[in-house]
Short mmCIF file of C-alpha atoms in Angstrom, two decimals:
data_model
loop_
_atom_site.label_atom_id
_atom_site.label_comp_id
_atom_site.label_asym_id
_atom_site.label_seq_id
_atom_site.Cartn_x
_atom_site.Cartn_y
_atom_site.Cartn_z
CA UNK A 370 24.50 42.14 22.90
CA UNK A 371 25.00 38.57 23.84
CA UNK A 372 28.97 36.90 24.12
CA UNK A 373 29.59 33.62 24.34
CA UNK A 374 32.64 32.67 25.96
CA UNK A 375 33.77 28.34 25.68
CA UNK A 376 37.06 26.85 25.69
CA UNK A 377 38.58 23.49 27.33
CA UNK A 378 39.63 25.64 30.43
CA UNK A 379 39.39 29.27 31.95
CA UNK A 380 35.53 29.94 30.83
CA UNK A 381 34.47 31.16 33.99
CA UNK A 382 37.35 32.98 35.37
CA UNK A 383 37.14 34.93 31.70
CA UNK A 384 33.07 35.50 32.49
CA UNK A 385 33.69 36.48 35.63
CA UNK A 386 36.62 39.25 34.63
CA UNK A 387 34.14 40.33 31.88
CA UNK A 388 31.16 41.36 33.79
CA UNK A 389 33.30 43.29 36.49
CA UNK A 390 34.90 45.27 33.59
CA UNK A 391 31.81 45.99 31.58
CA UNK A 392 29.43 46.69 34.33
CA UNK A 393 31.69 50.21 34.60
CA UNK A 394 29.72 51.06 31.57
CA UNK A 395 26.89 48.58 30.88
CA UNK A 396 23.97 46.79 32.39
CA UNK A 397 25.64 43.13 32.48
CA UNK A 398 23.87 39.97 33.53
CA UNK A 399 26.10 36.97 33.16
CA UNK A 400 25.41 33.05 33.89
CA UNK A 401 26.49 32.20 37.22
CA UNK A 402 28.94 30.55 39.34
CA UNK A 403 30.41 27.55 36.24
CA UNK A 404 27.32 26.58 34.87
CA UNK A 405 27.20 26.43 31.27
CA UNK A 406 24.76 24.06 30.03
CA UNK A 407 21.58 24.48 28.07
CA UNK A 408 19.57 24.14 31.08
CA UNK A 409 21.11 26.59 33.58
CA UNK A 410 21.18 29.27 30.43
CA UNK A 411 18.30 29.48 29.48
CA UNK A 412 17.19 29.61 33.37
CA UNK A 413 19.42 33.01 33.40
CA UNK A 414 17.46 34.21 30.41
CA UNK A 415 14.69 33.65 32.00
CA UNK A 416 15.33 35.00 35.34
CA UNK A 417 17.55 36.96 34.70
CA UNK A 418 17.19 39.18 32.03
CA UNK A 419 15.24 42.64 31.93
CA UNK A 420 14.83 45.22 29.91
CA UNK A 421 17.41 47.19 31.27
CA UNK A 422 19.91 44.62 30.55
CA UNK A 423 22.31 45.94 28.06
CA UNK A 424 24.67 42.24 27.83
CA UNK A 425 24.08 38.87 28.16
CA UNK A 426 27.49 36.62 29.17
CA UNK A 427 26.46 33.05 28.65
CA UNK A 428 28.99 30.41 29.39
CA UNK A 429 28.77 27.53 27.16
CA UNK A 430 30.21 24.03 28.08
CA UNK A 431 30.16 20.68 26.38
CA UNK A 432 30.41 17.05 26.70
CA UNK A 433 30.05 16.05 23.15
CA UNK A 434 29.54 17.95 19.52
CA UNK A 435 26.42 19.94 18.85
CA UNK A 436 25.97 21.19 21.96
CA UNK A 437 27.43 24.60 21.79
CA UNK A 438 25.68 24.70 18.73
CA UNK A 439 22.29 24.22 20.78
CA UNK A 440 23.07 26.92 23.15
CA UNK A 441 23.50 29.56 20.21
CA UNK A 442 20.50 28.83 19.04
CA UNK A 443 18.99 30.05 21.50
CA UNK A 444 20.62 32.97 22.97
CA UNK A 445 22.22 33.98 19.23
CA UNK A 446 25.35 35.62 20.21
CA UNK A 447 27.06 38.15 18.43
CA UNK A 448 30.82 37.87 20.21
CA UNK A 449 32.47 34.87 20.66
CA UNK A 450 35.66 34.13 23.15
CA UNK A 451 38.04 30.87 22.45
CA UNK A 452 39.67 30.52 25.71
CA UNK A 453 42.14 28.23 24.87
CA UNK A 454 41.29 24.23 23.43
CA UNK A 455 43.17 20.95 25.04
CA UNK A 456 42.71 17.40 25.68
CA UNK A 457 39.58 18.26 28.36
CA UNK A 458 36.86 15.26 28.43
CA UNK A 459 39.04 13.71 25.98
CA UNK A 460 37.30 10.04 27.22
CA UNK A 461 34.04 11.47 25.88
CA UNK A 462 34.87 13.82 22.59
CA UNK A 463 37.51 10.61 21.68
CA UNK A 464 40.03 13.01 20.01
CA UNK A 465 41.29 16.49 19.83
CA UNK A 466 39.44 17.02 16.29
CA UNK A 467 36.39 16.92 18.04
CA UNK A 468 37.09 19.10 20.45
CA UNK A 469 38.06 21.72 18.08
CA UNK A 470 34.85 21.41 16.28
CA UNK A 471 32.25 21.50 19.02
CA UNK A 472 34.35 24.78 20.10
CA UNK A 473 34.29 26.37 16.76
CA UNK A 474 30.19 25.69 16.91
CA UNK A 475 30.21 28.90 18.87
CA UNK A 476 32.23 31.09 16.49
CA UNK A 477 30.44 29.48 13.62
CA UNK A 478 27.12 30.78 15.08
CA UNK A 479 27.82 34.38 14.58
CA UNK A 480 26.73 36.68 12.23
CA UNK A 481 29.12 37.72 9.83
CA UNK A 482 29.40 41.49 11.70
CA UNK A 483 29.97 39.56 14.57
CA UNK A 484 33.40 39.62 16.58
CA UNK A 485 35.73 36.49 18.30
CA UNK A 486 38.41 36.74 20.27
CA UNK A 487 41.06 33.51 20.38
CA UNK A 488 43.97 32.60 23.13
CA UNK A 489 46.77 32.56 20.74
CA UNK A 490 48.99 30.99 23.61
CA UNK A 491 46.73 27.95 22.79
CA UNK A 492 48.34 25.99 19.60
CA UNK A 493 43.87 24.66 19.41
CA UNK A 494 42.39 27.88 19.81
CA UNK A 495 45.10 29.42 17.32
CA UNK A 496 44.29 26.64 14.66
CA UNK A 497 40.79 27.86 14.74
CA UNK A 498 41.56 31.42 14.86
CA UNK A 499 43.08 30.67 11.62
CA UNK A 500 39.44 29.18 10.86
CA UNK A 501 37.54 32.26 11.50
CA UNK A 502 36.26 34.26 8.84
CA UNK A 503 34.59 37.30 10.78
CA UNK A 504 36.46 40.07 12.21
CA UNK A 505 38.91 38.59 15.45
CA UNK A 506 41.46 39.57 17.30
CA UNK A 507 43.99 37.02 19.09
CA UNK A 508 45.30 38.14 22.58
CA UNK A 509 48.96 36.24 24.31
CA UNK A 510 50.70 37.14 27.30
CA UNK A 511 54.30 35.53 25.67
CA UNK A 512 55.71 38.48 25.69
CA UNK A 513 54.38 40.14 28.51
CA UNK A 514 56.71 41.02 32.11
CA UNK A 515 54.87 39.53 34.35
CA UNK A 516 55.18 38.89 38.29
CA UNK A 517 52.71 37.16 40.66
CA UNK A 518 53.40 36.90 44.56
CA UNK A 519 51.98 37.78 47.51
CA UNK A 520 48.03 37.10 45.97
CA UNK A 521 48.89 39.75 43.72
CA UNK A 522 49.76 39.64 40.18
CA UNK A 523 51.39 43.19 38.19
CA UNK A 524 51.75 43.71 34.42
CA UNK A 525 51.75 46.18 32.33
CA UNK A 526 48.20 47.17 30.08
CA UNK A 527 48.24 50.06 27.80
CA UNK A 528 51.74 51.51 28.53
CA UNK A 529 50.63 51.45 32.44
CA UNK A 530 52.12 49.22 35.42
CA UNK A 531 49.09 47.83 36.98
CA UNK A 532 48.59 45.11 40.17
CA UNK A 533 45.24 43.10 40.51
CA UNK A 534 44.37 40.65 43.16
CA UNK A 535 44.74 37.90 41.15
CA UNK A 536 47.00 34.77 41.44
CA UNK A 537 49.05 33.40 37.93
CA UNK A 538 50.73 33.83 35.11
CA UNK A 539 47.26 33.01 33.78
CA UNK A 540 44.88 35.28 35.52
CA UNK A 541 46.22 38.02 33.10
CA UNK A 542 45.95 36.03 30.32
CA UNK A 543 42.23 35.74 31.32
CA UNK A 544 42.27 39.42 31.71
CA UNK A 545 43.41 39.56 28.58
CA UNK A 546 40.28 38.01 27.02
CA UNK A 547 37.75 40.65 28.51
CA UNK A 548 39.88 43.54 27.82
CA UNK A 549 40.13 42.55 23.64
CA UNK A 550 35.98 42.46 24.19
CA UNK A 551 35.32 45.46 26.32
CA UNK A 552 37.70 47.20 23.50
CA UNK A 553 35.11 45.98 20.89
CA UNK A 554 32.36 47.11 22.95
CA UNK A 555 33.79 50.59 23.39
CA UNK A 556 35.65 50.75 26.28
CA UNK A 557 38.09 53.03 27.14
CA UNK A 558 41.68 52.62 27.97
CA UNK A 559 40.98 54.68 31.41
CA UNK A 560 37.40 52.68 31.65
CA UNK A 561 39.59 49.45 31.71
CA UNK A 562 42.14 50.40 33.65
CA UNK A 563 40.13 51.45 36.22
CA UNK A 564 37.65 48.50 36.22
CA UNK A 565 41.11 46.53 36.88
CA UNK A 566 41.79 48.65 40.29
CA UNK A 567 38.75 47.15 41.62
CA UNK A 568 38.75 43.72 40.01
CA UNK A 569 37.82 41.25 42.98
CA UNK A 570 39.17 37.59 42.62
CA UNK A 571 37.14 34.75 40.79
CA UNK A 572 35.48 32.59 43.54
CA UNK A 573 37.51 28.93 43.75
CA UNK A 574 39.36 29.99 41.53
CA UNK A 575 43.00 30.12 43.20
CA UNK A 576 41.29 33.10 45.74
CA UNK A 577 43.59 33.88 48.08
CA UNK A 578 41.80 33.01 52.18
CA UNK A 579 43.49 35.52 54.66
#
């Protein structure tokens, strides 16, 4: 299985979360560190991928339309993530329409058994979650209790109070994101949760130095 995962922000922390919560169950080889061009994926195919791998995470950034598009060409993924869509590299897309559409190029690329998952906390992502015609399912943390101090973050997942070492409102709403796709992929509740006890921080991404 391959999942693409692009959005104006929060594409790597959301890769990162991903492969620590599948590889409880799966063989998971994911692009690394941020990059997410055509280049530095196909690399990981390359060198990364054997025959024991079971999931390919591929990143997938853009500077301009068609791009995205490229990358799915090559790796043809069958889940897609929307992360959330803003005003990023506005100065070279030129407007938000743009943006939406070289974004949707990765949910447009999947088969129609495929699955995408959409940050409905993101008025762009939600207009193209409206878009997509495949099966999806939108994840939000509106609504959620949520408390984050001390380099830890607690909230509640499947009727259970749980604390990760993560900092932000927004670290669960990245953890939100993996757990709708580990669902799809047949996680457990119990496999989740206790992927989550031993979630490690995303490096530079707000990790707490002691």
């Amino acid at each position: 299985k391959v999942v693409g995962i692009t959005g104006s922000y929060g594409k790597t922390s959301v890769k990162h979360l991903l492969t620590q919560i599948l590889s409880v169950k799966y063989e998971v080889i994911a692009t690394p560190e941020s990059q997410n061009k055509l280049v530095s994926v196909a690399r990981t195919v390359l060198s990364g991928i054997t025959p024991k791998t079971e999931i390919f995470i591929a990143e997938m950034g853009a500077y301009k339309t068609g791009e995205i598009k490229r990358i799915c060409r090559m790796v043809k993924p069958q889940i897609g993530i929307i992360t959330g869509v803003t005003s990023q590299h506005l100065e070279k897309f030129k407007s938000l329409e743009n943006i939406k559409k070289a974004k949707f190029e990765l949910i447009e690329s999947l088969p129609s058994d495929g699955f995408a998952a959409f940050n409905l906390d993101s008025p762009g992502a939600k207009d193209l979650y409206e878009k997509c015609q495949i099966k999806k399912d939108g994840y939000s943390v509106k609504d959620m209790e949520i408390e984050s101090k001390g380099g830890e973050t607690t909230f509640k997942l499947f009727g259970n109070r749980i604390t990760v070492p993560l900092l932000g409102y927004h670290s669960v709403l990245n953890i939100m994101a993996a757990v709708k796709v580990a669902k799809y992929l047949g996680l457990s509740d119990q496999e989740i949760l206790s992927a989550l006890k031993d979630i490690k921080p995303v490096p530079h991404r707000l990790e707490p130095v002691k």
